[in-house]
Amino acid sequence: MDNSVKLYLPTDAAHIQTLKPNTVVQIYGTLYTARDQAHKRIAQALKNGESLPFDLHTAAIYYCGPTPAPRGKAIGSCGPTTSGRMDAYTPLLIEHGLRVMIGKGVRNAQTVESIRSHGAVYLTAIGGAAALYQSRVTACELIAYPDLGCEAVCKLTVENFPAVVSVV
Amino acid sequence: MKIVDSNKIRSDVAKLITECLITPDRAVTNALRRIDTDSELEAAAAALIVENNDIAERERAYCCQDTGQAVFFVKLGDGVQCVGLRDALDDAVRQAYAAARKSVADPLTRLNTRDNTPAVIETELVSGDTLEITYLAKGAGSENMSKLYMLTPADGVDGIVRSVVDAVERGGRNACPPLVVGVGIGGVTETACTLSKRALLRPVGVLNERADVAQLEKLLLAKINALGIGVAALGGRVTALAVNIEVAPTHIGMLPVAVNLQCHSLRHGTVKY
């Protein structure tokens, strides 16, 4: 994966359209972790017209619930979780500006359609490679929903973070 | 009557859990190290998983962030007395998961129990004076893709093959392949489900002792790998490393088939007393 494409985040719609399916990218920049319960809250906030913990227009969401950070590390083990569980919420988030999602597994037809029609991208991270992804996170800041424990929203800074372009 | 001290079990099992969560079954890592594929993407994914498992061992990090729900298979000899065993297992979970991810919640309110308890404990009563405790970390990604098929006797072996391939075709991409596919056939509903999970504990590459069942395991492995899902579901020829089938007698009117998908982070271990 040494000759892979670098993807710097945040990115824009024009750059997303240059990404080719089934190519490996190395991601650099900012990701926000969110999984089941955070998605439920974000969707509820959107429906209620409330403000969100981060700006969806520039955000990349990483479907992830890390283990606690050991002493001296920015984060614990942090591989991707199954993206399909977020399909119930994803089209709504995309309508409100989300363009980059990273997780593992397949998306349903409605989500794929929503990703394609809005010029968004879904990248597959390697499921189970949590210690490797931990080694690619340089900073982690808890920014919302601390009561959710491992499901809280964290802002991550990553480098050399491998993923595969899957839906674009 | 042999007496086993539950305090010793508490400390042994806590250590066992931590070691299992760091180092997955070496048979899986070894299989990925020598993967035979013509897909660059599949080879790259396999190399990343091998690198992950190497980093986990070197840094003593959890190989997967989904440190799972703790499942114990307890073989309790009828000549053994172990007062406090249930609490010892939950305490071991509490202790070991203090540094791991707490992934257990109420099914309705979704409120996290905050210490990864309760453990799931399956007890099998056996003759003799030994106590054997096997731990299996079960993550949601693969467990969610597991299925139970209540077939009829007329469905026969063809129906079993169709069901197992269907489960992998539908759920395999989400279950972190390469998989170990556990299949439980027979008994009543829970027998099939339990057998499908116990089947995951059989070493990769060891076939069922019954020749007809072993034949079925080989046939299913070939069919599953022909699906083309591949490592990390990026397309390829290694969707599963093994299909392990366990069988039990069933009712004359039934043919239950349970399929339990296990991700490549196969984390299990056993202590014996």
XYZ file of C-alpha atoms in Angstrom:
441
model
C 0.000 0.000 0.000
C 3.059 2.260 -0.272
C 2.111 3.738 -3.643
C -1.458 4.508 -2.587
C -3.261 7.815 -3.005
C -3.229 10.292 -0.121
C -6.575 11.725 0.957
C -6.426 14.922 3.017
C -9.433 15.792 5.181
C -11.501 17.872 5.190
C -11.979 17.526 1.464
C -14.521 18.833 -1.056
C -17.007 17.428 -3.574
C -14.711 18.101 -6.530
C -11.881 16.077 -5.004
C -14.206 13.262 -3.936
C -15.214 12.766 -7.559
C -11.594 12.048 -8.493
C -11.507 9.006 -6.171
C -11.685 5.656 -7.943
C -13.534 2.650 -6.479
C -11.381 -0.180 -5.122
C -8.299 1.963 -4.694
C -6.420 2.216 -1.438
C -6.073 5.665 0.101
C -4.015 6.824 3.064
C -6.039 9.354 5.036
C -4.560 12.429 6.731
C -6.563 14.945 8.780
C -9.642 15.042 10.977
C -12.247 12.327 11.602
C -15.186 12.320 14.005
C -16.132 9.020 15.661
C -19.856 8.253 15.774
C -21.696 4.958 15.981
C -25.206 3.739 16.828
C -26.283 5.927 19.755
C -24.436 9.063 18.540
C -26.187 8.702 15.173
C -29.523 8.397 16.925
C -28.843 11.659 18.793
C -27.502 13.489 15.736
C -30.562 12.456 13.695
C -32.856 13.599 16.499
C -31.038 16.944 16.726
C -31.392 17.438 12.954
C -35.121 16.697 13.149
C -35.499 19.143 16.047
C -33.422 21.829 14.335
C -30.853 21.787 17.145
C -27.134 22.431 16.725
C -24.750 19.509 16.236
C -21.474 18.732 18.020
C -19.592 19.220 14.718
C -20.243 20.725 11.287
C -21.518 17.954 9.005
C -20.499 19.883 5.854
C -16.784 19.521 6.515
C -16.830 16.404 8.675
C -15.713 12.863 7.919
C -17.443 10.353 10.168
C -15.567 7.256 11.304
C -17.876 4.511 12.584
C -15.862 3.553 15.632
C -16.104 2.988 19.372
C -12.548 2.740 20.712
C -11.266 0.955 23.791
C -10.099 3.313 26.588
C -6.764 5.045 25.921
C -3.907 3.388 27.781
C -1.460 5.646 29.636
C 0.717 7.540 27.173
C -1.482 6.904 24.113
C -3.889 9.282 22.344
C -6.521 6.576 21.984
C -7.131 2.888 22.565
C -7.669 0.257 19.879
C -9.907 1.824 17.258
C -10.933 -0.257 14.268
C -14.133 0.340 12.281
C -17.559 -0.981 13.237
C -20.264 -2.261 10.853
C -21.470 0.666 8.723
C -24.782 -0.921 7.740
C -26.224 -0.264 11.204
C -25.937 3.460 10.503
C -27.916 3.171 7.220
C -31.088 4.057 9.112
C -29.643 7.549 9.712
C -27.064 8.129 6.968
C -29.285 9.537 4.159
C -30.546 12.197 6.597
C -26.984 13.142 7.568
C -25.983 13.284 3.897
C -28.948 15.577 3.166
C -27.547 17.879 5.841
C -24.072 17.989 4.335
C -22.139 14.853 5.354
C -19.840 13.759 2.512
C -17.241 11.324 3.907
C -17.918 8.113 5.840
C -15.485 5.397 6.921
C -16.459 2.006 8.314
C -16.595 -1.667 7.454
C -19.036 -3.810 5.498
C -21.756 -2.992 3.010
C -24.357 -0.189 2.783
C -27.997 -0.708 1.818
C -29.391 0.397 -1.566
C -30.934 3.614 -0.222
C -27.665 4.702 1.370
C -25.635 3.881 -1.753
C -28.079 5.944 -3.808
C -27.854 8.822 -1.346
C -24.025 8.711 -1.367
C -23.875 8.718 -5.175
C -26.522 11.367 -5.792
C -24.919 13.806 -3.335
C -21.324 13.294 -4.457
C -20.328 11.725 -1.151
C -17.934 8.828 -0.551
C -17.915 5.701 1.604
C -14.538 4.191 2.414
C -13.937 0.735 3.842
C -11.462 0.434 6.681
C -10.047 -2.994 7.543
C -12.337 -4.578 10.136
C -10.466 -5.851 13.162
C -7.276 -3.888 12.447
C -7.786 -1.869 15.624
C -4.224 -1.851 16.953
C -2.945 -0.748 13.547
C -5.466 2.112 13.397
C -4.534 3.080 16.955
C -0.969 3.556 15.723
C -2.233 6.003 13.056
C -4.117 8.343 15.427
C -2.017 11.254 16.691
C -4.684 13.096 18.708
C -8.101 12.383 20.192
C -10.439 14.869 21.828
C -13.790 14.009 23.389
C -16.247 16.565 21.995
C -19.794 15.310 22.674
C -22.065 12.841 24.471
C -19.589 11.732 27.177
C -22.400 9.779 28.863
C -22.297 7.343 25.930
C -18.915 5.968 27.025
C -17.200 4.303 24.063
C -20.030 5.594 21.840
C -19.218 9.265 22.561
C -18.147 11.549 19.704
C -14.391 12.130 19.526
C -12.406 14.299 17.150
C -9.431 12.331 15.834
C -6.358 13.490 14.000
C -5.013 10.702 11.814
C -2.125 10.113 9.461
C -1.309 7.290 7.086
C -4.719 5.791 7.910
C -5.463 3.103 5.281
C -8.902 2.646 3.703
C -10.384 1.534 0.404
C -12.723 3.653 -1.733
C -15.906 1.576 -1.861
C -18.901 3.735 -2.839
C -18.464 7.018 -4.701
C -15.363 -34.253 46.155
C -12.672 -32.048 44.649
C -12.744 -28.471 45.881
C -11.667 -25.690 43.532
C -10.979 -22.223 44.950
C -13.041 -19.584 43.133
C -10.493 -16.887 44.101
C -7.922 -18.662 41.963
C -10.425 -18.888 39.113
C -11.113 -15.148 39.394
C -7.474 -14.235 38.969
C -6.667 -16.911 36.340
C -9.662 -16.021 34.179
C -9.007 -12.268 34.388
C -5.475 -12.895 33.069
C -6.788 -15.276 30.407
C -9.264 -12.654 29.125
C -6.586 -9.973 28.784
C -4.207 -12.292 26.916
C -6.967 -13.451 24.557
C -8.007 -9.866 23.790
C -4.425 -8.975 22.823
C -3.479 -12.058 20.806
C -6.058 -13.697 18.539
C -5.794 -17.371 17.554
C -2.371 -17.779 15.930
C -3.768 -20.187 13.327
C -5.649 -17.240 11.804
C -2.614 -14.931 11.685
C -0.479 -17.738 10.240
C -3.064 -18.452 7.536
C -3.095 -14.756 6.594
C 0.709 -14.631 6.555
C 0.830 -17.317 3.870
C -2.294 -16.259 1.972
C -2.613 -17.529 -1.589
C -4.438 -14.945 -3.694
C -4.189 -13.260 -7.055
C -5.925 -10.096 -5.801
C -3.600 -7.246 -4.836
C -6.307 -5.729 -2.661
C -6.893 -8.989 -0.790
C -3.154 -9.482 -0.282
C -2.856 -5.897 1.006
C -5.765 -6.381 3.416
C -4.261 -9.642 4.713
C -0.915 -7.903 5.238
C -2.624 -5.120 7.233
C -4.341 -7.654 9.506
C -1.030 -9.467 10.058
C 0.621 -6.102 10.818
C -2.251 -5.331 13.204
C -1.808 -8.588 15.087
C 1.955 -8.021 15.285
C 1.455 -4.475 16.637
C -1.109 -5.727 19.167
C 1.301 -8.322 20.507
C 4.315 -5.982 20.568
C 2.467 -3.049 22.171
C 0.158 -5.226 24.275
C -2.808 -3.478 22.663
C -6.195 -5.058 22.057
C -6.169 -6.547 18.561
C -9.769 -5.367 18.029
C -11.635 -2.485 19.656
C -14.724 -4.658 19.965
C -13.532 -6.569 22.987
C -16.893 -8.263 22.907
C -19.357 -9.761 25.281
C -17.635 -12.367 27.461
C -18.898 -15.874 26.739
C -17.830 -18.780 28.949
C -18.275 -22.460 28.259
C -17.975 -24.205 31.600
C -17.510 -27.980 31.785
C -18.298 -28.810 35.353
C -17.404 -32.282 36.597
C -20.060 -33.728 38.911
C -17.294 -34.449 41.438
C -16.247 -30.799 41.702
C -17.362 -28.246 44.229
C -16.634 -24.603 43.468
C -18.458 -22.197 45.722
C -18.692 -18.712 44.217
C -17.942 -19.737 40.618
C -20.651 -17.546 39.069
C -19.485 -14.417 40.910
C -15.843 -15.253 40.221
C -16.477 -15.248 36.464
C -18.334 -11.929 36.565
C -15.590 -10.468 38.788
C -12.939 -11.668 36.332
C -14.836 -9.896 33.547
C -15.095 -6.706 35.616
C -11.376 -6.805 36.389
C -10.160 -7.619 32.865
C -12.530 -5.228 31.098
C -11.602 -2.277 33.320
C -9.034 -1.435 30.634
C -11.052 -2.821 27.700
C -14.240 -1.629 26.056
C -17.460 -1.927 27.964
C -19.837 -3.160 25.262
C -22.808 -4.536 27.186
C -26.081 -2.589 27.417
C -29.721 -3.067 28.359
C -31.504 -4.239 25.183
C -34.348 -1.715 25.523
C -32.944 1.384 27.217
C -29.464 0.818 25.695
C -27.954 1.930 29.007
C -24.449 0.503 29.323
C -23.824 -1.778 32.328
C -20.403 -0.036 32.498
C -18.357 -3.081 33.495
C -19.110 -5.507 30.632
C -21.055 -7.824 32.918
C -23.039 -9.984 32.964
C -20.919 -12.708 31.383
C -22.754 -15.232 29.238
C -22.181 -18.593 30.914
C -23.040 -21.924 29.319
C -22.609 -24.814 31.701
C -22.231 -28.430 30.691
C -22.404 -31.042 33.422
C -19.890 -33.861 32.846
C -18.773 -36.918 34.830
C -15.518 -36.718 36.802
C -13.627 -34.249 38.918
C -12.347 -31.687 36.434
C -13.503 -28.127 35.875
C -12.777 -26.569 32.498
C -13.533 -22.932 31.666
C -13.290 -21.686 28.095
C -13.547 -17.992 27.311
C -14.666 -16.613 23.949
C -14.852 -12.876 23.181
C -17.813 -12.330 20.886
C -18.026 -9.038 19.025
C -21.234 -7.662 17.547
C -20.081 -7.360 13.942
C -19.911 -11.096 13.412
C -22.488 -12.235 15.988
C -25.111 -9.968 14.367
C -24.719 -11.873 11.108
C -25.471 -15.260 12.670
C -28.626 -17.104 11.707
C -30.969 -19.916 12.700
C -32.807 -21.910 10.021
C -35.585 -24.261 11.056
C -35.541 -26.681 8.123
C -37.633 -29.797 7.646
C -36.236 -33.325 7.275
C -37.185 -33.124 3.561
C -34.734 -30.216 3.127
C -31.905 -32.627 3.997
C -28.238 -32.008 3.301
C -29.048 -29.795 0.301
C -31.066 -27.544 2.593
C -28.192 -27.381 5.080
C -25.766 -26.386 2.328
C -28.160 -23.734 0.992
C -28.691 -22.285 4.487
C -25.016 -22.038 5.429
C -24.056 -20.480 2.091
C -27.026 -18.091 2.391
C -25.911 -16.939 5.851
C -22.395 -16.183 4.622
C -23.584 -14.590 1.384
C -25.935 -12.278 3.263
C -23.824 -11.499 6.312
C -20.222 -12.387 5.503
C -19.240 -8.951 4.208
C -20.125 -7.342 7.532
C -18.569 -10.012 9.736
C -14.855 -9.165 9.247
C -13.688 -11.971 6.978
C -11.758 -14.207 6.749
C -14.272 -16.074 8.859
C -14.468 -19.213 10.861
C -17.984 -20.494 10.184
C -19.528 -22.417 13.061
C -22.497 -24.629 12.174
C -24.732 -26.391 14.657
C -27.113 -29.004 13.270
C -29.802 -30.789 15.258
C -31.247 -30.785 18.757
C -33.790 -28.039 19.441
C -33.308 -24.338 18.640
C -30.853 -23.572 21.434
C -28.913 -26.818 20.888
C -28.195 -25.785 17.311
C -27.224 -22.241 18.390
C -24.947 -23.471 21.184
C -23.300 -26.052 18.933
C -22.683 -23.418 16.256
C -20.809 -21.310 18.786
C -18.933 -24.201 20.394
C -17.861 -25.232 16.880
C -15.779 -22.026 16.693
C -13.517 -23.404 19.414
C -12.321 -26.361 17.350
C -8.837 -25.606 15.969
C -8.767 -24.252 12.408
C -7.908 -27.128 10.049
C -9.190 -29.943 12.268
C -12.181 -31.658 10.662
C -15.117 -33.306 12.442
C -14.399 -36.898 13.452
C -17.469 -38.148 11.583
C -16.502 -38.745 7.955
C -19.822 -37.568 6.492
C -19.707 -34.355 8.551
C -16.060 -33.739 7.608
C -17.048 -34.144 3.953
C -19.768 -31.546 4.394
C -17.274 -29.167 6.046
C -14.958 -29.422 3.026
C -17.811 -28.940 0.563
C -19.104 -25.873 2.409
C -15.656 -24.291 2.708
C -15.217 -24.573 -1.069
C -18.657 -23.118 -1.769
C -18.151 -20.235 0.676
C -14.765 -19.339 -0.765
C -16.305 -19.409 -4.250
C -18.540 -16.488 -3.162
C -15.598 -14.160 -3.764
C -16.125 -11.982 -0.664
C -12.464 -12.231 0.354
C -10.372 -10.763 3.166
C -11.955 -7.593 4.617
C -14.768 -8.115 2.063
C -12.686 -6.389 -0.600
C -13.138 -9.291 -3.041
C -10.966 -12.384 -3.205
C -10.745 -16.062 -2.614
C -10.307 -16.303 1.167
C -13.745 -15.646 2.680
C -13.472 -18.401 5.293
C -10.570 -20.289 6.832
C -12.697 -23.125 8.169
C -16.239 -24.434 8.413
C -16.647 -26.317 11.694
C -19.834 -28.355 12.069
C -21.143 -29.951 15.243
C -24.180 -32.215 15.221
C -26.671 -33.568 17.779
C -29.702 -35.861 17.403
C -32.912 -33.975 16.688
C -36.680 -34.615 16.582
C -38.062 -36.759 13.719
C -39.932 -33.697 12.463
C -37.096 -31.153 12.670
C -33.815 -30.068 11.136
C -32.499 -26.976 12.960
C -29.387 -25.406 11.432
C -27.612 -22.539 13.209
C -24.785 -20.608 11.586
C -22.443 -18.558 13.758
C -20.008 -16.332 11.906
C -16.728 -15.624 13.648
C -14.508 -12.749 12.548
C -10.756 -13.159 12.070
C -10.231 -11.782 15.605
C -10.855 -15.243 17.021
C -10.143 -14.750 20.717
C -10.505 -17.738 22.991
C -8.661 -19.673 25.671
C -9.154 -22.356 28.302
C -8.157 -22.963 31.917
C -8.484 -26.379 33.578
C -8.610 -27.461 37.212
